[in-house]
mmCIF file of C-alpha atoms and ligand atoms in Angstrom:
data_model
loop_
_atom_site.group_PDB
_atom_site.id
_atom_site.type_symbol
_atom_site.label_atom_id
_atom_site.label_comp_id
_atom_site.label_asym_id
_atom_site.label_seq_id
_atom_site.Cartn_x
_atom_site.Cartn_y
_atom_site.Cartn_z
ATOM 1 C CA MET A 1 43.843 7.250 -7.234
ATOM 2 C CA LYS A 2 40.389 6.733 -6.194
ATOM 3 C CA ILE A 3 36.903 7.688 -7.740
ATOM 4 C CA THR A 4 35.296 9.786 -5.763
ATOM 5 C CA LYS A 5 32.298 10.861 -8.403
ATOM 6 C CA VAL A 6 30.643 11.016 -10.933
ATOM 7 C CA ARG A 7 29.345 13.853 -12.162
ATOM 8 C CA LEU A 8 26.792 14.618 -15.445
ATOM 9 C CA GLY A 9 26.264 17.238 -17.438
ATOM 10 C CA ARG A 10 24.668 18.217 -20.733
ATOM 11 C CA ILE A 11 26.266 20.641 -24.410
ATOM 12 C CA SER A 12 24.771 22.267 -26.857
ATOM 13 C CA VAL A 13 27.093 21.968 -30.602
ATOM 14 C CA PRO A 14 25.908 24.122 -33.192
ATOM 15 C CA LEU A 15 25.260 21.862 -36.163
ATOM 16 C CA ARG A 16 27.288 24.496 -39.555
ATOM 17 C CA VAL A 17 24.674 22.908 -41.779
ATOM 18 C CA PRO A 18 21.796 19.888 -41.142
ATOM 19 C CA PHE A 19 23.525 16.449 -40.970
ATOM 20 C CA LYS A 20 21.089 13.876 -42.467
ATOM 21 C CA THR A 21 21.117 10.455 -43.934
ATOM 22 C CA ALA A 22 19.285 7.296 -44.517
ATOM 23 C CA LEU A 23 18.372 7.107 -40.477
ATOM 24 C CA ARG A 24 18.092 11.031 -39.652
ATOM 25 C CA GLN A 25 18.201 14.421 -39.647
ATOM 26 C CA VAL A 26 19.732 16.871 -37.075
ATOM 27 C CA ASN A 27 20.801 20.382 -36.787
ATOM 28 C CA SER A 28 23.098 19.802 -33.449
ATOM 29 C CA VAL A 29 25.144 17.724 -30.908
ATOM 30 C CA GLU A 30 23.405 17.491 -28.288
ATOM 31 C CA ASP A 31 25.646 14.833 -25.431
ATOM 32 C CA ILE A 32 26.155 13.785 -22.577
ATOM 33 C CA ILE A 33 29.134 14.515 -20.751
ATOM 34 C CA VAL A 34 30.746 12.728 -18.052
ATOM 35 C CA GLU A 35 33.702 13.672 -15.641
ATOM 36 C CA ILE A 36 35.092 11.100 -13.632
ATOM 37 C CA HIS A 37 36.952 12.905 -10.048
ATOM 38 C CA THR A 38 39.347 11.067 -7.722
ATOM 39 C CA ASP A 39 41.201 11.894 -4.319
ATOM 40 C CA SER A 40 44.100 12.984 -5.908
ATOM 41 C CA GLY A 41 42.070 15.896 -8.387
ATOM 42 C CA GLU A 42 43.261 14.806 -11.367
ATOM 43 C CA VAL A 43 39.510 14.268 -13.314
ATOM 44 C CA GLY A 44 38.678 12.328 -16.099
ATOM 45 C CA PHE A 45 36.389 13.576 -19.149
ATOM 46 C CA GLY A 46 33.809 11.006 -21.021
ATOM 47 C CA GLU A 47 30.799 12.091 -23.656
ATOM 48 C CA ALA A 48 28.335 9.977 -24.810
ATOM 49 C CA PRO A 49 25.761 11.157 -27.612
ATOM 50 C CA PRO A 50 22.380 9.709 -27.728
ATOM 51 C CA THR A 51 22.489 8.477 -31.414
ATOM 52 C CA GLY A 52 19.465 6.153 -31.242
ATOM 53 C CA VAL A 53 19.000 5.388 -34.449
ATOM 54 C CA ILE A 54 21.728 3.270 -34.562
ATOM 55 C CA THR A 55 22.738 2.195 -30.859
ATOM 56 C CA GLY A 56 19.471 2.630 -29.055
ATOM 57 C CA ASP A 57 21.099 5.265 -26.683
ATOM 58 C CA THR A 58 18.915 7.913 -26.229
ATOM 59 C CA THR A 59 19.652 10.966 -23.786
ATOM 60 C CA GLY A 60 17.267 9.553 -21.187
ATOM 61 C CA ALA A 61 18.961 6.184 -20.960
ATOM 62 C CA ILE A 62 22.747 7.445 -20.816
ATOM 63 C CA ILE A 63 21.942 8.955 -17.817
ATOM 64 C CA GLY A 64 20.230 6.078 -16.322
ATOM 65 C CA ALA A 65 22.912 4.376 -17.189
ATOM 66 C CA PHE A 66 25.408 5.929 -15.018
ATOM 67 C CA GLN A 67 22.663 6.856 -12.434
ATOM 68 C CA ASP A 68 21.563 3.051 -11.592
ATOM 69 C CA HIS A 69 24.247 1.346 -12.693
ATOM 70 C CA ILE A 70 27.799 2.838 -13.852
ATOM 71 C CA SER A 71 28.304 5.728 -11.067
ATOM 72 C CA LYS A 72 27.617 2.563 -8.597
ATOM 73 C CA THR A 73 29.901 0.636 -9.501
ATOM 74 C CA LEU A 74 32.801 2.821 -9.844
ATOM 75 C CA VAL A 75 32.879 4.953 -6.450
ATOM 76 C CA GLY A 76 35.348 4.147 -4.330
ATOM 77 C CA ARG A 77 37.336 1.899 -6.275
ATOM 78 C CA ASP A 78 41.126 2.843 -7.133
ATOM 79 C CA VAL A 79 41.305 3.574 -10.939
ATOM 80 C CA ASP A 80 45.163 0.900 -10.542
ATOM 81 C CA ASP A 81 42.160 -1.139 -10.804
ATOM 82 C CA PHE A 82 42.503 -0.990 -14.964
ATOM 83 C CA GLU A 83 41.493 -4.157 -15.945
ATOM 84 C CA ASP A 84 38.853 -5.530 -13.683
ATOM 85 C CA ILE A 85 37.566 -1.721 -13.571
ATOM 86 C CA THR A 86 37.240 -1.473 -17.683
ATOM 87 C CA ARG A 87 35.842 -4.750 -17.648
ATOM 88 C CA ALA A 88 33.357 -4.052 -14.984
ATOM 89 C CA VAL A 89 31.611 -0.546 -17.152
ATOM 90 C CA GLN A 90 30.711 -3.585 -19.783
ATOM 91 C CA ASP A 91 29.783 -6.370 -17.217
ATOM 92 C CA CYS A 92 27.480 -3.880 -14.891
ATOM 93 C CA ILE A 93 24.088 -3.472 -17.624
ATOM 94 C CA VAL A 94 24.198 -4.482 -20.901
ATOM 95 C CA LYS A 95 23.373 -3.245 -23.631
ATOM 96 C CA ASN A 96 24.216 0.944 -23.186
ATOM 97 C CA SER A 97 27.098 1.234 -25.284
ATOM 98 C CA SER A 98 27.478 4.875 -25.348
ATOM 99 C CA ALA A 99 27.255 5.125 -21.725
ATOM 100 C CA LYS A 100 29.911 2.369 -21.616
ATOM 101 C CA ALA A 101 32.171 4.469 -23.992
ATOM 102 C CA ALA A 102 32.440 7.767 -21.798
ATOM 103 C CA ALA A 103 33.336 5.750 -18.879
ATOM 104 C CA ASP A 104 35.636 3.743 -20.254
ATOM 105 C CA MET A 105 37.116 7.269 -22.082
ATOM 106 C CA ALA A 106 37.193 8.652 -18.664
ATOM 107 C CA LEU A 107 38.915 5.591 -17.183
ATOM 108 C CA TRP A 108 41.777 6.307 -19.856
ATOM 109 C CA ASP A 109 42.132 8.937 -19.803
ATOM 110 C CA LEU A 110 42.660 8.934 -15.690
ATOM 111 C CA TYR A 111 44.569 5.664 -16.689
ATOM 112 C CA GLY A 112 47.088 8.108 -18.776
ATOM 113 C CA LYS A 113 46.924 10.892 -16.564
ATOM 114 C CA LYS A 114 48.284 8.454 -14.141
ATOM 115 C CA TYR A 115 51.028 7.824 -14.920
ATOM 116 C CA GLY A 116 52.056 10.345 -17.283
ATOM 117 C CA ILE A 117 51.204 9.157 -20.585
ATOM 118 C CA PRO A 118 49.728 9.706 -23.413
ATOM 119 C CA VAL A 119 46.769 7.403 -24.425
ATOM 120 C CA TYR A 120 48.116 7.031 -28.142
ATOM 121 C CA LYS A 121 51.141 6.015 -27.361
ATOM 122 C CA MET A 122 50.172 3.044 -24.259
ATOM 123 C CA LEU A 123 47.555 1.902 -27.224
ATOM 124 C CA GLY A 124 50.469 1.402 -29.200
ATOM 125 C CA GLY A 125 51.750 4.691 -30.834
ATOM 126 C CA ALA A 126 52.112 4.342 -34.135
ATOM 127 C CA ARG A 127 51.793 8.369 -35.452
ATOM 128 C CA ASN A 128 50.705 12.097 -34.204
ATOM 129 C CA LYS A 129 48.497 12.786 -37.262
ATOM 130 C CA ILE A 130 45.569 11.252 -38.500
ATOM 131 C CA ILE A 131 43.846 12.939 -41.859
ATOM 132 C CA THR A 132 39.811 12.406 -42.170
ATOM 133 C CA ASP A 133 36.987 12.495 -44.166
ATOM 134 C CA ILE A 134 34.331 15.030 -44.144
ATOM 135 C CA THR A 135 30.261 14.041 -44.286
ATOM 136 C CA ILE A 136 28.187 15.208 -47.566
ATOM 137 C CA SER A 137 24.894 15.002 -45.777
ATOM 138 C CA VAL A 138 21.746 13.390 -48.263
ATOM 139 C CA ASN A 139 20.470 15.980 -50.513
ATOM 140 C CA PRO A 140 19.089 16.124 -54.181
ATOM 141 C CA PRO A 141 22.487 15.510 -56.598
ATOM 142 C CA GLU A 142 23.111 19.392 -57.509
ATOM 143 C CA GLU A 143 22.904 20.609 -54.417
ATOM 144 C CA MET A 144 25.282 17.249 -52.950
ATOM 145 C CA ALA A 145 27.356 18.596 -55.569
ATOM 146 C CA ARG A 146 27.924 21.721 -54.043
ATOM 147 C CA ASP A 147 28.627 21.056 -50.579
ATOM 148 C CA ALA A 148 31.376 18.335 -52.251
ATOM 149 C CA VAL A 149 32.533 21.842 -53.837
ATOM 150 C CA ASP A 150 32.597 23.331 -50.595
ATOM 151 C CA ALA A 151 34.522 20.564 -48.750
ATOM 152 C CA ILE A 152 36.560 20.715 -51.299
ATOM 153 C CA ARG A 153 37.528 23.883 -50.314
ATOM 154 C CA ARG A 154 38.330 23.620 -47.310
ATOM 155 C CA GLY A 155 41.015 21.601 -47.631
ATOM 156 C CA TYR A 156 39.056 17.627 -47.815
ATOM 157 C CA ASP A 157 40.615 15.069 -50.038
ATOM 158 C CA THR A 158 38.078 12.249 -49.439
ATOM 159 C CA LEU A 159 34.713 12.819 -49.232
ATOM 160 C CA LYS A 160 31.802 10.117 -47.586
ATOM 161 C CA VAL A 161 29.006 10.645 -49.228
ATOM 162 C CA LYS A 162 25.545 9.562 -47.379
ATOM 163 C CA VAL A 163 23.145 8.329 -50.139
ATOM 164 C CA GLY A 164 19.384 5.784 -49.544
ATOM 165 C CA ILE A 165 16.830 8.620 -49.585
ATOM 166 C CA ASP A 166 15.623 7.955 -52.480
ATOM 167 C CA PRO A 167 17.336 5.416 -53.507
ATOM 168 C CA SER A 168 15.645 5.858 -57.273
ATOM 169 C CA LEU A 169 18.555 9.556 -56.851
ATOM 170 C CA ASP A 170 21.952 7.978 -55.699
ATOM 171 C CA VAL A 171 24.100 7.094 -59.085
ATOM 172 C CA ALA A 172 23.066 10.796 -60.099
ATOM 173 C CA ARG A 173 23.829 12.125 -57.269
ATOM 174 C CA LEU A 174 27.128 10.086 -57.064
ATOM 175 C CA ALA A 175 27.863 11.642 -60.845
ATOM 176 C CA ALA A 176 26.671 14.705 -59.712
ATOM 177 C CA ILE A 177 29.375 14.474 -57.210
ATOM 178 C CA ARG A 178 32.094 12.516 -59.160
ATOM 179 C CA GLN A 179 31.717 16.000 -61.746
ATOM 180 C CA ALA A 180 32.306 18.699 -59.514
ATOM 181 C CA VAL A 181 34.713 17.562 -57.804
ATOM 182 C CA GLY A 182 36.670 15.239 -60.714
ATOM 183 C CA PRO A 183 38.384 12.532 -60.372
ATOM 184 C CA GLU A 184 41.622 12.958 -58.602
ATOM 185 C CA VAL A 185 38.789 13.375 -54.883
ATOM 186 C CA ARG A 186 38.583 9.645 -52.968
ATOM 187 C CA ILE A 187 34.707 8.952 -52.798
ATOM 188 C CA ARG A 188 33.967 6.724 -50.145
ATOM 189 C CA ILE A 189 29.966 6.089 -49.471
ATOM 190 C CA ASP A 190 27.401 5.515 -46.791
ATOM 191 C CA ALA A 191 23.735 4.079 -47.531
ATOM 192 C CA ASN A 192 23.584 3.750 -43.210
ATOM 193 C CA GLN A 193 21.420 0.676 -44.021
ATOM 194 C CA ALA A 194 18.768 1.528 -46.999
ATOM 195 C CA TRP A 195 19.179 -0.365 -49.817
ATOM 196 C CA SER A 196 17.922 -4.086 -50.019
ATOM 197 C CA PRO A 197 21.301 -6.607 -50.752
ATOM 198 C CA LYS A 198 19.679 -7.239 -54.813
ATOM 199 C CA GLN A 199 19.099 -3.257 -54.633
ATOM 200 C CA ALA A 200 22.634 -2.245 -53.034
ATOM 201 C CA VAL A 201 24.849 -4.477 -55.960
ATOM 202 C CA ARG A 202 22.728 -2.500 -58.959
ATOM 203 C CA LEU A 203 23.576 0.158 -57.968
ATOM 204 C CA LEU A 204 27.152 -0.326 -57.107
ATOM 205 C CA ASN A 205 28.035 -2.140 -59.974
ATOM 206 C CA GLN A 206 26.095 1.422 -62.033
ATOM 207 C CA MET A 207 27.865 3.283 -60.028
ATOM 208 C CA GLN A 208 30.966 1.507 -61.748
ATOM 209 C CA ASP A 209 29.538 0.835 -65.280
ATOM 210 C CA LYS A 210 29.614 4.951 -65.548
ATOM 211 C CA GLY A 211 33.021 4.989 -64.010
ATOM 212 C CA LEU A 212 32.461 6.721 -60.647
ATOM 213 C CA ASP A 213 35.329 5.247 -58.850
ATOM 214 C CA ILE A 214 34.348 4.842 -55.706
ATOM 215 C CA GLU A 215 36.481 3.990 -52.610
ATOM 216 C CA LEU A 216 33.673 1.999 -50.620
ATOM 217 C CA VAL A 217 30.351 1.521 -50.022
ATOM 218 C CA GLU A 218 30.060 1.723 -45.797
ATOM 219 C CA GLN A 219 26.455 -0.314 -44.879
ATOM 220 C CA PRO A 220 24.574 -1.150 -47.610
ATOM 221 C CA VAL A 221 21.773 -3.417 -45.865
ATOM 222 C CA LYS A 222 20.467 -3.349 -42.595
ATOM 223 C CA ALA A 223 22.611 -3.870 -39.554
ATOM 224 C CA HIS A 224 21.226 -7.782 -38.986
ATOM 225 C CA ASP A 225 20.876 -9.299 -42.307
ATOM 226 C CA TYR A 226 24.878 -10.704 -42.263
ATOM 227 C CA GLU A 227 23.926 -12.579 -45.603
ATOM 228 C CA GLY A 228 22.394 -9.355 -47.361
ATOM 229 C CA LEU A 229 26.399 -8.005 -46.520
ATOM 230 C CA LYS A 230 28.468 -10.998 -48.096
ATOM 231 C CA TYR A 231 25.402 -11.214 -50.975
ATOM 232 C CA VAL A 232 26.665 -7.743 -51.782
ATOM 233 C CA THR A 233 30.079 -8.065 -51.425
ATOM 234 C CA GLU A 234 30.494 -11.396 -53.094
ATOM 235 C CA ARG A 235 29.019 -9.778 -56.523
ATOM 236 C CA SER A 236 29.818 -5.908 -56.097
ATOM 237 C CA TYR A 237 32.889 -4.167 -57.304
ATOM 238 C CA VAL A 238 32.971 -1.720 -55.450
ATOM 239 C CA PRO A 239 35.065 -2.999 -51.160
ATOM 240 C CA VAL A 240 31.941 -3.275 -48.681
ATOM 241 C CA LEU A 241 32.830 -1.986 -44.912
ATOM 242 C CA ALA A 242 30.275 -3.262 -41.776
ATOM 243 C CA ASP A 243 29.446 -0.079 -39.908
ATOM 244 C CA GLU A 244 25.984 -0.765 -38.369
ATOM 245 C CA ALA A 245 27.167 -4.969 -38.117
ATOM 246 C CA VAL A 246 29.394 -4.548 -36.335
ATOM 247 C CA PHE A 247 29.152 -2.966 -32.326
ATOM 248 C CA SER A 248 30.350 -6.533 -30.769
ATOM 249 C CA VAL A 249 34.622 -8.007 -30.891
ATOM 250 C CA GLU A 250 31.819 -10.953 -31.359
ATOM 251 C CA ASP A 251 30.055 -9.225 -34.204
ATOM 252 C CA ALA A 252 33.456 -8.570 -36.039
ATOM 253 C CA LEU A 253 34.666 -11.895 -35.557
ATOM 254 C CA LYS A 254 31.706 -13.054 -37.051
ATOM 255 C CA ILE A 255 32.080 -10.856 -40.033
ATOM 256 C CA VAL A 256 35.167 -11.812 -41.043
ATOM 257 C CA GLN A 257 34.181 -15.500 -39.867
ATOM 258 C CA MET A 258 31.669 -15.510 -43.086
ATOM 259 C CA GLN A 259 33.813 -12.897 -44.900
ATOM 260 C CA ALA A 260 30.341 -10.996 -45.608
ATOM 261 C CA ALA A 261 32.528 -7.518 -44.812
ATOM 262 C CA ASP A 262 36.056 -6.782 -46.948
ATOM 263 C CA LEU A 263 36.237 -3.509 -43.425
ATOM 264 C CA ILE A 264 35.249 -2.988 -40.578
ATOM 265 C CA ASN A 265 34.371 0.339 -38.908
ATOM 266 C CA ILE A 266 34.891 0.843 -35.153
ATOM 267 C CA LYS A 267 33.092 2.989 -33.351
ATOM 268 C CA LEU A 268 33.945 3.723 -29.652
ATOM 269 C CA MET A 269 30.396 4.456 -28.853
ATOM 270 C CA LYS A 270 29.033 1.294 -31.542
ATOM 271 C CA CYS A 271 31.690 -1.185 -28.631
ATOM 272 C CA GLY A 272 31.969 1.048 -25.827
ATOM 273 C CA GLY A 273 35.094 2.931 -25.651
ATOM 274 C CA LEU A 274 38.232 2.061 -26.762
ATOM 275 C CA THR A 275 39.133 -1.277 -24.805
ATOM 276 C CA ASN A 276 36.573 -3.067 -26.523
ATOM 277 C CA ALA A 277 38.045 -1.310 -29.833
ATOM 278 C CA LEU A 278 41.473 -2.272 -29.340
ATOM 279 C CA LYS A 279 40.496 -5.434 -29.263
ATOM 280 C CA ILE A 280 38.218 -5.576 -32.327
ATOM 281 C CA ALA A 281 41.392 -3.693 -34.178
ATOM 282 C CA THR A 282 43.838 -6.165 -32.744
ATOM 283 C CA LEU A 283 41.541 -8.301 -34.186
ATOM 284 C CA ALA A 284 41.300 -7.473 -37.386
ATOM 285 C CA GLU A 285 45.085 -7.048 -38.087
ATOM 286 C CA VAL A 286 45.688 -10.082 -37.044
ATOM 287 C CA CYS A 287 42.992 -11.742 -39.198
ATOM 288 C CA GLY A 288 44.178 -9.219 -42.410
ATOM 289 C CA VAL A 289 40.661 -6.822 -42.537
ATOM 290 C CA GLU A 290 41.480 -2.985 -42.916
ATOM 291 C CA CYS A 291 39.623 -0.488 -40.042
ATOM 292 C CA MET A 292 37.810 2.442 -40.828
ATOM 293 C CA ILE A 293 37.472 4.356 -36.822
ATOM 294 C CA GLY A 294 34.302 6.559 -36.972
ATOM 295 C CA CYS A 295 32.008 7.920 -35.309
ATOM 296 C CA MET A 296 28.493 9.435 -34.425
ATOM 297 C CA LEU A 297 27.789 12.721 -34.265
ATOM 298 C CA GLU A 298 29.547 13.719 -31.219
ATOM 299 C CA ALA A 299 31.658 16.703 -29.951
ATOM 300 C CA LYS A 300 35.275 16.807 -29.632
ATOM 301 C CA VAL A 301 35.284 14.907 -26.124
ATOM 302 C CA SER A 302 34.852 11.732 -27.682
ATOM 303 C CA VAL A 303 35.608 12.277 -30.939
ATOM 304 C CA ASN A 304 39.257 12.934 -29.403
ATOM 305 C CA ALA A 305 39.490 9.280 -27.161
ATOM 306 C CA ALA A 306 38.823 7.989 -30.881
ATOM 307 C CA VAL A 307 41.741 10.313 -32.090
ATOM 308 C CA HIS A 308 43.922 8.543 -29.809
ATOM 309 C CA LEU A 309 42.883 5.070 -30.824
ATOM 310 C CA ALA A 310 43.371 5.873 -34.627
ATOM 311 C CA CYS A 311 47.390 7.840 -33.985
ATOM 312 C CA ALA A 312 47.363 4.110 -32.206
ATOM 313 C CA ARG A 313 47.085 1.408 -34.852
ATOM 314 C CA LYS A 314 48.346 1.406 -38.147
ATOM 315 C CA ILE A 315 45.093 -1.671 -39.009
ATOM 316 C CA ILE A 316 43.415 2.074 -39.220
ATOM 317 C CA THR A 317 43.926 3.377 -42.702
ATOM 318 C CA ARG A 318 40.794 5.050 -42.995
ATOM 319 C CA VAL A 319 39.350 7.893 -41.210
ATOM 320 C CA ASP A 320 35.858 9.545 -40.035
ATOM 321 C CA LEU A 321 36.163 11.626 -37.007
ATOM 322 C CA ASP A 322 34.734 14.559 -38.631
ATOM 323 C CA GLY A 323 32.349 15.800 -36.211
ATOM 324 C CA PRO A 324 34.410 18.436 -34.198
ATOM 325 C CA VAL A 325 34.762 19.723 -38.389
ATOM 326 C CA LEU A 326 30.828 19.972 -38.685
ATOM 327 C CA CYS A 327 29.867 21.727 -35.824
ATOM 328 C CA SER A 328 30.224 25.122 -35.799
ATOM 329 C CA GLU A 329 31.895 25.831 -32.675
ATOM 330 C CA ASP A 330 34.388 23.530 -30.057
ATOM 331 C CA PRO A 331 33.374 24.249 -26.993
ATOM 332 C CA VAL A 332 36.298 21.205 -25.521
ATOM 333 C CA GLU A 333 39.296 22.867 -24.396
ATOM 334 C CA GLY A 334 42.743 20.697 -25.361
ATOM 335 C CA GLY A 335 42.836 17.296 -26.889
ATOM 336 C CA ALA A 336 43.732 16.743 -30.307
ATOM 337 C CA VAL A 337 44.658 19.622 -33.095
ATOM 338 C CA PHE A 338 41.998 19.859 -35.596
ATOM 339 C CA ASN A 339 43.129 21.222 -38.941
ATOM 340 C CA GLU A 340 40.304 20.853 -40.793
ATOM 341 C CA LYS A 341 41.394 16.925 -42.881
ATOM 342 C CA GLU A 342 44.620 17.274 -40.930
ATOM 343 C CA ILE A 343 44.325 15.643 -36.627
ATOM 344 C CA THR A 344 46.597 15.626 -34.706
ATOM 345 C CA VAL A 345 46.628 14.041 -31.519
ATOM 346 C CA SER A 346 47.718 15.992 -28.111
ATOM 347 C CA ASP A 347 50.807 14.092 -26.015
ATOM 348 C CA VAL A 348 49.890 15.311 -22.836
ATOM 349 C CA PRO A 349 49.315 12.444 -20.398
ATOM 350 C CA GLY A 350 45.830 10.653 -20.710
ATOM 351 C CA LEU A 351 43.745 12.373 -23.594
ATOM 352 C CA GLY A 352 44.344 16.016 -23.318
ATOM 353 C CA VAL A 353 41.138 16.839 -22.381
ATOM 354 C CA THR A 354 41.417 19.832 -20.216
ATOM 355 C CA GLY A 355 38.053 21.760 -20.345
ATOM 356 C CA ILE A 356 34.964 21.681 -21.841
ATOM 357 C CA GLN A 357 32.588 25.304 -21.897
ATOM 358 C CA GLY A 358 28.858 25.971 -21.460
ATOM 359 C CA ILE A 359 28.236 22.669 -19.754
ATOM 360 C CA ARG A 360 25.606 22.295 -17.948
ATOM 361 C CA TYR A 361 25.700 20.009 -14.907
ATOM 362 C CA LEU A 362 22.377 17.508 -13.637
ATOM 363 C CA ASP A 363 22.988 18.214 -10.402
ATOM 364 C CA ASP A 364 23.623 22.598 -10.494
HETATM 365 C C1 LIG B 401 29.632 11.403 -38.670
HETATM 366 C C2 LIG B 401 30.141 10.408 -39.431
HETATM 367 N N1 LIG B 401 30.734 10.786 -40.539
HETATM 368 C C3 LIG B 401 28.905 9.304 -39.485
HETATM 369 O O1 LIG B 401 28.853 9.506 -40.358
HETATM 370 N N2 LIG B 401 28.629 8.659 -38.298
HETATM 371 C C4 LIG B 401 27.553 7.586 -38.614
HETATM 372 C C5 LIG B 401 26.262 8.249 -38.599
HETATM 373 C C6 LIG B 401 26.240 8.860 -37.284
HETATM 374 C C7 LIG B 401 25.205 9.619 -36.439
HETATM 375 O O2 LIG B 401 23.587 9.335 -37.077
HETATM 376 O O3 LIG B 401 25.459 10.060 -35.689
HETATM 377 C C8 LIG B 401 28.130 6.447 -39.656
HETATM 378 O O4 LIG B 401 26.916 5.880 -39.924
HETATM 379 O O5 LIG B 401 29.029 5.655 -40.692
HETATM 380 MG MG1 MG B 402 28.224 4.695 -41.478
#
């Protein structure tokens, strides 16, 4: 199965409501779609979101990474040289983790198709269903409480609550949500780097003292501040999950060695795809560190690839794959079935995506 062509396109998918974090506000998913074509007629699908505030990847940079580096590296290669070509994708350009993730997942898709195996079975095959949380955007406390109640009505039992815009409101935000949804709902929070280490400890321990029962806090401090993250982990009653602090396998190793966080959030867009995500999951498993699998604001092509990893490995104990359910429509045919919180992986060979509606191809 030889690679003949790499085709790029764009999709736009409106969100149900604006997505707001301490880092950005967006109203739609605006992603790059990647198709890797082969001489057997099989096509591998990938997707890359331009999450500049987290990965540094912009739409233009993703397109440029393919046009100037990744596509040239792939065309003419045989999918059976799988280890070499997945390595070549990582080595042909530094950084650009979202473009690499899109290429890497499309290669896994083709490899699974070639051998007739769904990717989650190739990676471990632990289960075929997972349960995702849903994100509550950061807003005034009353609005967040209303959004939380709506999410519970939709059937979600775990909320990922964004905080960090005007941190003086953060305890009130969580108090309003807890009061509105009751004691049974699991609440995790994500500060997206907004707090200082001391502020984080103070706010988290206030939440603890008020009995708000927070499951975990995601990335309380700046991504680069490993000492600060460790400071919070050592002093907060709420477990700490490293998100923006962990892009690579090396980052994960450092976090584990420093005991800077209790948990690690794996995202394909930070680490460059399934190949490296699997390495992080294995490292975490060896060290006994549970993982979350997360996503950026992405449509179902790339989130579907993350579903395969989540279904493959039990060390992934928490799932934040709500990109598709935050969207008001789903242009993706095939792949995982999202029934609100319950996600069922596809048993079709490869990743299971069969087509995407509304692609605006760059070469048309
Ligand atoms: C969408 C997901 N629930 C999420 O919150 N992901 C990121 C932020 C992604 C983005 O800004 O696109 C996270 O920080 O966990
Ligand atoms: Mg996060």
